[in-house]
mmCIF file of C-alpha atoms in Angstrom:
data_model
loop_
_atom_site.group_PDB
_atom_site.id
_atom_site.type_symbol
_atom_site.label_atom_id
_atom_site.label_comp_id
_atom_site.label_asym_id
_atom_site.label_seq_id
_atom_site.Cartn_x
_atom_site.Cartn_y
_atom_site.Cartn_z
ATOM 1 C CA MET A 135 19.790 37.486 -36.433
ATOM 2 C CA ILE A 136 22.027 36.386 -39.834
ATOM 3 C CA GLY A 137 23.667 33.258 -40.681
ATOM 4 C CA GLY A 138 27.092 32.456 -40.719
ATOM 5 C CA GLY A 139 27.851 31.827 -36.924
ATOM 6 C CA ILE A 140 30.884 32.158 -35.422
ATOM 7 C CA LEU A 141 32.640 33.127 -38.674
ATOM 8 C CA ALA A 142 29.956 35.858 -39.549
ATOM 9 C CA PRO A 143 32.231 38.715 -38.467
ATOM 10 C CA ALA A 144 35.082 39.928 -40.999
ATOM 11 C CA GLY A 145 38.790 38.908 -39.870
ATOM 12 C CA PHE A 146 37.911 35.337 -38.527
ATOM 13 C CA ARG A 147 38.447 31.827 -40.242
ATOM 14 C CA GLY A 148 37.865 28.274 -39.039
ATOM 15 C CA ALA A 149 38.437 24.698 -39.774
ATOM 16 C CA ALA A 150 37.508 21.327 -38.363
ATOM 17 C CA THR A 151 38.983 17.468 -38.443
ATOM 18 C CA ARG A 152 38.689 14.078 -37.005
ATOM 19 C CA VAL A 153 40.947 12.770 -34.475
ATOM 20 C CA GLY A 154 38.637 9.775 -33.196
ATOM 21 C CA MET A 155 38.467 11.000 -29.654
ATOM 22 C CA ARG A 156 34.678 11.074 -29.544
ATOM 23 C CA ILE A 157 33.132 7.527 -30.257
ATOM 24 C CA ALA A 158 30.350 9.027 -32.690
ATOM 25 C CA ASP A 159 31.492 9.778 -36.412
ATOM 26 C CA GLY A 160 32.283 13.266 -37.423
ATOM 27 C CA ASP A 161 35.047 15.744 -36.487
ATOM 28 C CA ASP A 162 36.170 16.452 -33.038
ATOM 29 C CA LEU A 163 38.864 18.961 -33.259
ATOM 30 C CA ALA A 164 38.210 22.777 -34.249
ATOM 31 C CA LEU A 165 40.375 25.811 -34.850
ATOM 32 C CA ILE A 166 39.158 29.187 -34.702
ATOM 33 C CA VAL A 167 41.955 32.006 -36.367
ATOM 34 C CA ALA A 168 41.869 35.752 -36.375
ATOM 35 C CA ASP A 169 43.468 37.083 -39.373
ATOM 36 C CA GLY A 170 45.564 39.623 -36.884
ATOM 37 C CA PRO A 171 46.124 39.869 -33.241
ATOM 38 C CA ALA A 172 42.502 40.095 -31.773
ATOM 39 C CA THR A 173 41.679 41.426 -28.231
ATOM 40 C CA ALA A 174 40.433 38.461 -26.039
ATOM 41 C CA ALA A 175 38.034 38.181 -22.691
ATOM 42 C CA ALA A 176 36.924 35.140 -21.121
ATOM 43 C CA THR A 177 34.901 33.744 -18.281
ATOM 44 C CA PHE A 178 35.503 30.483 -16.623
ATOM 45 C CA THR A 179 34.013 27.824 -14.436
ATOM 46 C CA THR A 180 34.649 28.489 -10.643
ATOM 47 C CA SER A 181 34.774 24.688 -9.958
ATOM 48 C CA ARG A 182 37.863 24.420 -7.506
ATOM 49 C CA PHE A 183 38.369 20.930 -9.642
ATOM 50 C CA ARG A 184 39.499 22.794 -12.733
ATOM 51 C CA ALA A 185 40.585 20.997 -16.545
ATOM 52 C CA ALA A 186 43.903 21.668 -17.533
ATOM 53 C CA PRO A 187 43.416 23.838 -20.742
ATOM 54 C CA VAL A 188 41.077 26.167 -18.429
ATOM 55 C CA ASP A 189 43.894 26.861 -16.245
ATOM 56 C CA ILE A 190 45.995 27.743 -19.300
ATOM 57 C CA SER A 191 43.685 29.851 -21.281
ATOM 58 C CA ALA A 192 42.638 31.715 -17.811
ATOM 59 C CA ALA A 193 46.273 32.445 -17.213
ATOM 60 C CA THR A 194 46.937 33.598 -21.209
ATOM 61 C CA VAL A 195 43.500 35.813 -21.162
ATOM 62 C CA ALA A 196 44.796 37.356 -17.305
ATOM 63 C CA THR A 197 47.815 39.175 -19.205
ATOM 64 C CA GLY A 198 45.711 41.084 -21.408
ATOM 65 C CA ALA A 199 47.751 40.463 -24.800
ATOM 66 C CA ALA A 200 46.525 40.102 -28.061
ATOM 67 C CA VAL A 201 45.268 36.441 -29.322
ATOM 68 C CA ARG A 202 45.370 34.968 -32.515
ATOM 69 C CA GLY A 203 43.166 31.670 -32.182
ATOM 70 C CA ILE A 204 41.114 29.005 -29.960
ATOM 71 C CA VAL A 205 41.947 25.334 -30.409
ATOM 72 C CA VAL A 206 39.214 22.897 -29.447
ATOM 73 C CA ASN A 207 38.557 19.313 -28.942
ATOM 74 C CA ALA A 208 35.573 17.217 -27.932
ATOM 75 C CA GLY A 209 35.532 13.903 -26.601
ATOM 76 C CA CYS A 210 38.366 14.228 -23.843
ATOM 77 C CA ALA A 211 37.899 16.972 -21.173
ATOM 78 C CA ASN A 212 41.834 16.637 -20.258
ATOM 79 C CA CYS A 213 40.490 17.043 -16.880
ATOM 80 C CA GLY A 214 41.725 15.130 -13.560
ATOM 81 C CA THR A 215 44.767 14.271 -15.789
ATOM 82 C CA GLY A 216 47.504 15.237 -13.695
ATOM 83 C CA SER A 217 50.646 16.712 -14.773
ATOM 84 C CA GLY A 218 50.600 14.761 -17.862
ATOM 85 C CA GLY A 219 47.324 16.348 -18.995
ATOM 86 C CA VAL A 220 48.727 20.041 -18.668
ATOM 87 C CA ASP A 221 51.902 18.734 -21.015
ATOM 88 C CA ASP A 222 48.940 17.897 -23.232
ATOM 89 C CA ALA A 223 46.932 21.210 -23.277
ATOM 90 C CA ARG A 224 50.450 22.810 -23.623
ATOM 91 C CA ARG A 225 51.246 20.816 -26.557
ATOM 92 C CA MET A 226 47.816 21.430 -28.391
ATOM 93 C CA VAL A 227 48.621 24.831 -27.540
ATOM 94 C CA ALA A 228 51.841 24.766 -29.484
ATOM 95 C CA ALA A 229 50.641 22.675 -32.329
ATOM 96 C CA ALA A 230 48.022 25.449 -33.253
ATOM 97 C CA ALA A 231 50.174 28.085 -32.584
ATOM 98 C CA ARG A 232 52.459 26.522 -35.532
ATOM 99 C CA ARG A 233 49.750 26.042 -37.666
ATOM 100 C CA VAL A 234 48.150 29.489 -37.286
ATOM 101 C CA GLY A 235 52.074 31.072 -37.156
ATOM 102 C CA CYS A 236 52.143 32.783 -33.942
ATOM 103 C CA PRO A 237 53.419 32.565 -30.523
ATOM 104 C CA GLU A 238 52.064 30.079 -28.312
ATOM 105 C CA SER A 239 51.281 33.139 -25.960
ATOM 106 C CA GLU A 240 48.546 33.947 -28.373
ATOM 107 C CA MET A 241 46.723 30.861 -28.574
ATOM 108 C CA LEU A 242 43.666 29.697 -26.265
ATOM 109 C CA VAL A 243 42.780 26.234 -25.386
ATOM 110 C CA ALA A 244 39.835 24.442 -24.718
ATOM 111 C CA SER A 245 38.334 20.669 -23.920
ATOM 112 C CA THR A 246 35.509 18.690 -23.386
ATOM 113 C CA GLY A 247 34.115 15.441 -23.090
ATOM 114 C CA LEU A 248 35.368 12.625 -20.550
ATOM 115 C CA ILE A 249 36.849 13.439 -17.142
ATOM 116 C CA GLY A 250 39.732 11.635 -16.269
ATOM 117 C CA SER A 251 40.598 10.499 -19.811
ATOM 118 C CA ARG A 252 44.117 11.358 -21.795
ATOM 119 C CA LEU A 253 43.991 13.400 -24.948
ATOM 120 C CA ASP A 254 45.174 11.864 -27.907
ATOM 121 C CA ILE A 255 48.062 14.334 -28.347
ATOM 122 C CA ALA A 256 49.718 12.745 -31.043
ATOM 123 C CA GLY A 257 46.572 12.731 -32.996
ATOM 124 C CA ILE A 258 45.946 16.178 -32.434
ATOM 125 C CA GLU A 259 49.167 17.212 -33.231
ATOM 126 C CA ALA A 260 48.859 15.333 -36.750
ATOM 127 C CA GLY A 261 45.273 16.621 -37.309
ATOM 128 C CA LEU A 262 46.382 20.384 -36.600
ATOM 129 C CA ALA A 263 49.211 20.182 -38.820
ATOM 130 C CA GLY A 264 46.816 19.096 -41.720
ATOM 131 C CA ILE A 265 43.942 21.635 -41.239
ATOM 132 C CA HIS A 266 43.413 24.113 -43.384
ATOM 133 C CA PRO A 267 41.123 27.493 -41.599
ATOM 134 C CA GLU A 268 38.719 29.077 -44.059
ATOM 135 C CA ARG A 269 35.422 31.155 -44.068
ATOM 136 C CA GLY A 270 32.069 30.821 -44.921
ATOM 137 C CA ALA A 271 28.931 29.329 -43.041
ATOM 138 C CA ARG A 272 29.642 25.854 -44.268
ATOM 139 C CA VAL A 273 33.059 25.955 -42.191
ATOM 140 C CA ALA A 274 31.304 27.698 -39.154
ATOM 141 C CA GLU A 275 28.653 24.796 -39.268
ATOM 142 C CA SER A 276 31.689 22.375 -39.342
ATOM 143 C CA VAL A 277 33.591 23.937 -36.123
ATOM 144 C CA ALA A 278 30.039 23.977 -34.381
ATOM 145 C CA ARG A 279 29.629 20.232 -34.876
ATOM 146 C CA ALA A 280 33.071 19.347 -34.016
ATOM 147 C CA ILE A 281 32.697 20.709 -30.498
ATOM 148 C CA MET A 282 29.579 18.690 -29.739
ATOM 149 C CA THR A 283 29.331 15.889 -26.943
ATOM 150 C CA THR A 284 25.809 14.365 -26.173
ATOM 151 C CA ASP A 285 24.589 17.672 -28.067
ATOM 152 C CA THR A 286 22.069 16.435 -30.779
ATOM 153 C CA ARG A 287 22.341 19.701 -32.992
ATOM 154 C CA PRO A 288 24.842 22.550 -33.445
ATOM 155 C CA LYS A 289 24.228 25.726 -31.951
ATOM 156 C CA GLN A 290 25.072 28.920 -33.685
ATOM 157 C CA ALA A 291 24.176 32.726 -33.681
ATOM 158 C CA ALA A 292 25.126 35.943 -35.171
ATOM 159 C CA ALA A 293 24.039 39.191 -35.372
ATOM 160 C CA ARG A 294 24.741 42.475 -37.373
ATOM 161 C CA VAL A 295 24.073 46.132 -36.307
ATOM 162 C CA THR A 296 24.053 49.574 -37.638
ATOM 163 C CA LEU A 297 25.796 51.676 -34.748
ATOM 164 C CA PRO A 298 24.378 55.122 -34.317
ATOM 165 C CA SER A 299 27.854 56.417 -35.957
ATOM 166 C CA GLY A 300 26.947 54.788 -39.405
ATOM 167 C CA ALA A 301 29.232 51.550 -39.015
ATOM 168 C CA ALA A 302 28.010 47.900 -39.417
ATOM 169 C CA LEU A 303 29.385 45.482 -36.679
ATOM 170 C CA THR A 304 28.905 41.931 -36.472
ATOM 171 C CA VAL A 305 28.654 39.410 -33.419
ATOM 172 C CA GLY A 306 29.198 35.558 -33.955
ATOM 173 C CA GLY A 307 29.179 32.570 -31.663
ATOM 174 C CA THR A 308 29.016 28.867 -31.286
ATOM 175 C CA ALA A 309 28.355 26.898 -28.313
ATOM 176 C CA LYS A 310 28.284 23.345 -26.915
ATOM 177 C CA GLY A 311 26.373 21.803 -23.881
ATOM 178 C CA SER A 312 23.774 19.416 -23.357
ATOM 179 C CA GLY A 313 24.264 17.875 -19.981
ATOM 180 C CA MET A 314 26.199 18.822 -16.821
ATOM 181 C CA ILE A 315 24.893 22.385 -17.057
ATOM 182 C CA HIS A 316 24.701 24.705 -14.443
ATOM 183 C CA PRO A 317 27.422 27.465 -15.063
ATOM 184 C CA GLN A 318 28.764 29.024 -12.333
ATOM 185 C CA MET A 319 30.597 31.879 -14.083
ATOM 186 C CA ALA A 320 28.230 22.787 -18.253
ATOM 187 C CA THR A 321 30.268 20.763 -19.755
ATOM 188 C CA MET A 322 29.429 24.144 -21.441
ATOM 189 C CA LEU A 323 31.763 25.651 -23.923
ATOM 190 C CA ALA A 324 31.063 28.959 -26.217
ATOM 191 C CA PHE A 325 33.237 31.180 -28.705
ATOM 192 C CA LEU A 326 32.133 34.490 -29.619
ATOM 193 C CA THR A 327 33.767 36.775 -32.270
ATOM 194 C CA THR A 328 33.166 40.336 -33.284
ATOM 195 C CA ASP A 329 34.637 42.733 -35.739
ATOM 196 C CA ALA A 330 34.750 45.677 -32.800
ATOM 197 C CA ALA A 331 37.401 47.481 -31.687
ATOM 198 C CA ILE A 332 37.734 47.504 -28.060
ATOM 199 C CA ASP A 333 40.234 47.318 -25.251
ATOM 200 C CA ALA A 334 40.925 44.293 -23.208
ATOM 201 C CA VAL A 335 39.552 45.719 -19.985
ATOM 202 C CA GLY A 336 36.390 47.164 -21.533
ATOM 203 C CA LEU A 337 35.615 43.971 -23.311
ATOM 204 C CA GLN A 338 35.992 41.534 -20.116
ATOM 205 C CA ALA A 339 33.759 43.961 -18.484
ATOM 206 C CA LEU A 340 31.113 43.655 -21.068
ATOM 207 C CA LEU A 341 31.519 40.021 -21.339
ATOM 208 C CA ARG A 342 31.252 39.475 -17.533
ATOM 209 C CA ASP A 343 27.914 41.213 -17.362
ATOM 210 C CA VAL A 344 26.581 39.486 -20.523
ATOM 211 C CA VAL A 345 27.377 36.108 -19.296
ATOM 212 C CA GLU A 346 25.601 36.613 -15.966
ATOM 213 C CA ARG A 347 22.555 37.494 -17.888
ATOM 214 C CA THR A 348 22.578 34.644 -20.443
ATOM 215 C CA PHE A 349 25.082 31.510 -20.012
ATOM 216 C CA ASN A 350 24.954 31.703 -16.259
ATOM 217 C CA GLN A 351 20.946 31.634 -16.215
ATOM 218 C CA VAL A 352 20.819 28.077 -17.931
ATOM 219 C CA THR A 353 20.400 25.059 -16.170
ATOM 220 C CA VAL A 354 19.875 21.756 -17.542
ATOM 221 C CA ASP A 355 20.619 19.486 -14.526
ATOM 222 C CA GLY A 356 21.985 21.247 -11.519
ATOM 223 C CA ASP A 357 25.580 20.093 -12.238
ATOM 224 C CA GLY A 358 28.487 22.717 -13.338
ATOM 225 C CA SER A 359 31.438 21.600 -14.965
ATOM 226 C CA THR A 360 35.225 21.616 -14.643
ATOM 227 C CA ASN A 361 35.476 22.701 -18.029
ATOM 228 C CA ASP A 362 32.864 25.716 -18.350
ATOM 229 C CA SER A 363 34.529 28.255 -20.444
ATOM 230 C CA VAL A 364 33.067 31.389 -22.723
ATOM 231 C CA MET A 365 35.631 32.993 -24.648
ATOM 232 C CA LEU A 366 35.302 36.070 -27.142
ATOM 233 C CA LEU A 367 37.847 37.822 -29.550
ATOM 234 C CA ALA A 368 37.647 40.970 -31.113
ATOM 235 C CA ALA A 369 39.034 41.609 -34.362
ATOM 236 C CA GLY A 370 39.445 45.427 -34.062
ATOM 237 C CA LEU A 371 38.264 46.474 -37.680
ATOM 238 C CA VAL A 372 35.021 48.335 -36.507
ATOM 239 C CA THR A 373 35.646 51.551 -34.450
ATOM 240 C CA LEU A 374 33.342 52.016 -31.463
ATOM 241 C CA ASP A 375 32.778 55.994 -31.535
ATOM 242 C CA GLY A 376 31.521 56.765 -27.968
ATOM 243 C CA PRO A 377 28.991 55.056 -25.463
ATOM 244 C CA ASP A 378 25.990 54.783 -27.880
ATOM 245 C CA ASP A 379 28.371 52.565 -30.266
ATOM 246 C CA ARG A 380 29.416 50.651 -26.992
ATOM 247 C CA ALA A 381 25.476 50.380 -26.162
ATOM 248 C CA ALA A 382 24.886 48.767 -29.412
ATOM 249 C CA PHE A 383 27.416 46.518 -29.492
ATOM 250 C CA ALA A 384 26.779 45.207 -25.966
ATOM 251 C CA ALA A 385 23.078 44.771 -27.191
ATOM 252 C CA ALA A 386 24.198 42.574 -30.029
ATOM 253 C CA LEU A 387 26.913 40.534 -28.116
ATOM 254 C CA GLU A 388 23.693 39.961 -25.621
ATOM 255 C CA ALA A 389 21.414 38.980 -28.195
ATOM 256 C CA VAL A 390 23.909 36.478 -29.689
ATOM 257 C CA ALA A 391 24.775 34.856 -26.100
ATOM 258 C CA ARG A 392 21.082 34.741 -25.335
ATOM 259 C CA SER A 393 20.084 32.827 -28.366
ATOM 260 C CA LEU A 394 23.163 30.233 -27.615
ATOM 261 C CA ALA A 395 22.017 29.885 -24.383
ATOM 262 C CA GLN A 396 18.807 29.344 -25.323
ATOM 263 C CA GLN A 397 20.002 26.629 -27.903
ATOM 264 C CA ILE A 398 21.619 24.750 -24.933
ATOM 265 C CA ALA A 399 18.498 24.786 -22.666
ATOM 266 C CA ALA A 400 16.351 23.227 -25.449
ATOM 267 C CA ASP A 401 19.040 20.603 -26.358
ATOM 268 C CA GLY A 402 19.290 19.296 -22.531
ATOM 269 C CA GLU A 403 20.105 15.941 -22.898
ATOM 270 C CA GLY A 404 17.010 13.812 -23.148
ATOM 271 C CA ALA A 405 14.905 17.211 -23.156
ATOM 272 C CA THR A 406 11.648 16.994 -24.767
ATOM 273 C CA ARG A 407 10.709 21.136 -24.013
ATOM 274 C CA ARG A 408 12.281 24.123 -23.291
ATOM 275 C CA ILE A 409 11.236 26.111 -20.132
ATOM 276 C CA ASP A 410 11.622 29.808 -20.197
ATOM 277 C CA VAL A 411 11.140 31.231 -16.669
ATOM 278 C CA THR A 412 10.748 34.889 -16.422
ATOM 279 C CA VAL A 413 10.621 36.759 -12.936
ATOM 280 C CA THR A 414 9.247 39.906 -12.143
ATOM 281 C CA GLY A 415 8.536 42.014 -8.935
ATOM 282 C CA ALA A 416 12.036 41.369 -7.378
ATOM 283 C CA GLU A 417 14.120 43.693 -5.479
ATOM 284 C CA ASP A 418 16.781 43.435 -7.828
ATOM 285 C CA ASN A 419 17.964 42.060 -11.088
ATOM 286 C CA ARG A 420 20.128 39.663 -9.202
ATOM 287 C CA ALA A 421 17.390 38.346 -7.132
ATOM 288 C CA ALA A 422 15.471 38.150 -10.020
ATOM 289 C CA ARG A 423 17.631 35.926 -11.804
ATOM 290 C CA ARG A 424 18.375 33.691 -8.896
ATOM 291 C CA ALA A 425 14.827 33.181 -8.200
ATOM 292 C CA ALA A 426 14.313 32.360 -12.020
ATOM 293 C CA ARG A 427 17.128 30.015 -12.297
ATOM 294 C CA THR A 428 15.918 28.230 -9.213
ATOM 295 C CA VAL A 429 12.491 27.629 -10.647
ATOM 296 C CA ALA A 430 13.997 26.390 -14.091
ATOM 297 C CA GLY A 431 16.538 24.222 -12.351
ATOM 298 C CA SER A 432 13.967 22.606 -9.861
ATOM 299 C CA GLN A 433 14.104 18.697 -10.598
ATOM 300 C CA LEU A 434 10.039 18.848 -9.509
ATOM 301 C CA VAL A 435 9.425 21.585 -11.895
ATOM 302 C CA LYS A 436 11.113 19.860 -14.899
ATOM 303 C CA ALA A 437 9.438 16.575 -13.918
ATOM 304 C CA ALA A 438 6.130 18.420 -13.961
ATOM 305 C CA VAL A 439 6.676 19.964 -17.128
ATOM 306 C CA HIS A 440 7.640 16.444 -18.924
ATOM 307 C CA GLY A 441 4.097 15.168 -17.665
ATOM 308 C CA ALA A 442 2.160 18.128 -18.506
ATOM 309 C CA ASP A 443 1.074 18.528 -14.734
ATOM 310 C CA PRO A 444 0.121 22.102 -13.895
ATOM 311 C CA ASN A 445 1.292 21.656 -9.853
ATOM 312 C CA TRP A 446 1.810 25.501 -9.540
ATOM 313 C CA GLY A 447 2.802 24.289 -6.008
ATOM 314 C CA ARG A 448 6.032 23.228 -7.295
ATOM 315 C CA ILE A 449 6.856 26.486 -8.676
ATOM 316 C CA ALA A 450 5.988 28.248 -5.376
ATOM 317 C CA ALA A 451 8.027 25.750 -3.571
ATOM 318 C CA ALA A 452 11.256 26.375 -5.684
ATOM 319 C CA ILE A 453 10.529 30.240 -5.286
ATOM 320 C CA GLY A 454 10.577 29.590 -1.439
ATOM 321 C CA ARG A 455 13.770 28.391 -1.362
ATOM 322 C CA ALA A 456 15.472 30.797 -3.537
ATOM 323 C CA GLU A 457 16.912 32.421 -0.870
ATOM 324 C CA VAL A 458 15.478 35.909 -2.178
ATOM 325 C CA ALA A 459 12.894 38.431 -0.723
ATOM 326 C CA ILE A 460 9.418 37.510 -1.633
ATOM 327 C CA ASP A 461 5.797 38.881 -0.131
ATOM 328 C CA PRO A 462 3.720 35.334 0.249
ATOM 329 C CA TRP A 463 0.651 37.763 -0.134
ATOM 330 C CA SER A 464 1.333 39.498 -3.441
ATOM 331 C CA LEU A 465 3.089 36.481 -4.929
ATOM 332 C CA ARG A 466 1.668 35.925 -8.474
ATOM 333 C CA ILE A 467 2.349 32.531 -10.746
ATOM 334 C CA TRP A 468 1.421 32.201 -14.375
ATOM 335 C CA ILE A 469 1.453 28.769 -16.402
ATOM 336 C CA GLY A 470 1.757 30.348 -19.882
ATOM 337 C CA ASP A 471 -1.349 33.187 -19.610
ATOM 338 C CA GLU A 472 -3.170 30.897 -16.665
ATOM 339 C CA LEU A 473 -2.878 33.022 -13.420
ATOM 340 C CA THR A 474 -2.726 30.162 -10.739
ATOM 341 C CA PHE A 475 -1.688 31.634 -7.693
ATOM 342 C CA ALA A 476 -2.138 35.273 -6.600
ATOM 343 C CA GLY A 477 -1.619 35.111 -2.825
ATOM 344 C CA ASP A 478 -4.145 32.799 -2.617
ATOM 345 C CA PRO A 479 -5.125 29.673 -5.051
ATOM 346 C CA VAL A 480 -6.874 30.933 -8.348
ATOM 347 C CA ALA A 481 -9.212 28.884 -10.133
ATOM 348 C CA PHE A 482 -7.902 28.297 -13.614
ATOM 349 C CA ASP A 483 -8.188 26.422 -16.646
ATOM 350 C CA GLU A 484 -6.346 23.034 -15.837
ATOM 351 C CA GLU A 485 -6.337 21.771 -19.462
ATOM 352 C CA ALA A 486 -5.057 25.017 -20.875
ATOM 353 C CA ALA A 487 -2.547 25.126 -18.539
ATOM 354 C CA SER A 488 -1.543 21.565 -19.319
ATOM 355 C CA ARG A 489 -1.530 22.464 -23.190
ATOM 356 C CA VAL A 490 0.979 25.216 -22.141
ATOM 357 C CA LEU A 491 3.221 22.726 -20.473
ATOM 358 C CA ARG A 492 2.918 20.175 -23.612
ATOM 359 C CA GLY A 493 4.410 22.852 -26.164
ATOM 360 C CA ALA A 494 7.928 22.931 -27.396
ATOM 361 C CA THR A 495 8.643 26.016 -25.574
ATOM 362 C CA VAL A 496 7.196 26.108 -21.788
ATOM 363 C CA LEU A 497 6.677 29.777 -20.561
ATOM 364 C CA LEU A 498 6.420 30.123 -16.736
ATOM 365 C CA ARG A 499 6.297 33.581 -14.933
ATOM 366 C CA VAL A 500 6.181 34.741 -11.429
ATOM 367 C CA ASP A 501 5.948 38.215 -9.672
ATOM 368 C CA LEU A 502 7.443 38.245 -6.433
ATOM 369 C CA GLY A 503 5.499 41.472 -5.249
ATOM 370 C CA VAL A 504 8.663 43.276 -3.741
ATOM 371 C CA GLY A 505 10.010 45.551 -6.267
ATOM 372 C CA ASP A 506 10.543 46.552 -10.067
ATOM 373 C CA ALA A 507 13.469 44.395 -10.938
ATOM 374 C CA SER A 508 13.179 41.264 -13.411
ATOM 375 C CA GLY A 509 15.340 38.146 -14.676
ATOM 376 C CA GLU A 510 14.750 35.173 -17.001
ATOM 377 C CA ALA A 511 16.249 31.871 -16.990
ATOM 378 C CA TRP A 512 16.182 28.918 -19.054
ATOM 379 C CA GLY A 513 16.064 25.348 -18.671
ATOM 380 C CA CYS A 514 14.295 21.785 -19.907
ATOM 381 C CA ASP A 515 12.133 19.205 -19.029
ATOM 382 C CA LEU A 516 13.212 15.808 -17.208
ATOM 383 C CA SER A 517 12.887 12.487 -18.972
ATOM 384 C CA ALA A 518 13.863 9.245 -18.550
ATOM 385 C CA GLU A 519 16.336 9.511 -21.293
ATOM 386 C CA TYR A 520 18.421 11.913 -19.214
ATOM 387 C CA VAL A 521 19.110 8.895 -16.834
ATOM 388 C CA VAL A 522 19.736 6.722 -19.661
ATOM 389 C CA ILE A 523 22.224 8.849 -21.598
ATOM 390 C CA ASN A 524 24.138 9.610 -17.945
ATOM 391 C CA SER A 525 24.007 5.905 -16.804
ATOM 392 C CA GLU A 526 25.960 4.878 -19.624
ATOM 393 C CA TYR A 527 28.113 8.097 -20.593
ATOM 394 C CA SER A 528 31.744 6.383 -19.729
ATOM 395 C CA THR A 529 30.666 2.695 -20.982
#
């Protein structure tokens, strides 16, 4: 991994400013700009109560046309706001397009924050008029901070690889998400950039596969969002010369997305520990991922981790309801390196297992005993602070 976040790849600039939609101090409006027409791909929430910016951006990406930028606000989800919210989102797109100097059809839009509240669209228009996109790690961090809501820290990642053909390729990204995280493609937003040259169809296929293995494997509280969006822009500066180059690009893209997904899990609302779940021995990768996310999302498992209680039965119960094939007689469960169940209960060092559960990152592993496939998921513990945060969110 390298520094620079979403602005690490060549061909991109960014900027952030404060409008005042977010109660906390700091910027709450960000603009990510490609120097020239960029190929775009995206995945969006499958919620049937989608926010206006999701509908607008999804329609833009579906055309396959080039995109010049993404405008994002925090503090207001612009969801459940009726026709007025749609008009606000379109005005936000228009203002960003004027600032970039491109058609409105080349601008994507995203929002995050409180559902049911209207944007300060006049403030957004004024903020965008005075914004000055620049390059650099400092600017990338300001963009990452501007999209935060209940996040406690910005989330950034970037990777640079030398392709088999010899060219250097870079992928960068930033994300936000702390609560309402259980993506179905929480409020989760992720933005990715790359200097790769790839067509829209190919880019969409790569992103869809990467999202399935990374962002869709994060769960904080089991609540998906109305605004979930992952957007990827490719500047077209580095040619992919054949399938080996394409595979190297895909690996770099997945590494950045995986890092951002793990950062989201670690920063879950009220979280004190990240939970990493690995499932092996599954009949296929989809089943492995489903089982892993069921364990990571179990409220009982999360509570046990928070209390450092090595109750492997809660893990077994989660696996049992994951609706995937298992062999109960071959099932294996580990807490860290401690084997706790192997078809029958196993005598294990409970204090050692409890120490694992008190660590900053808690490793849980399950073998289903029915195949050779594997998958991962990431979550966090459940603390009283989560209840406090979400009982006061709109007040």
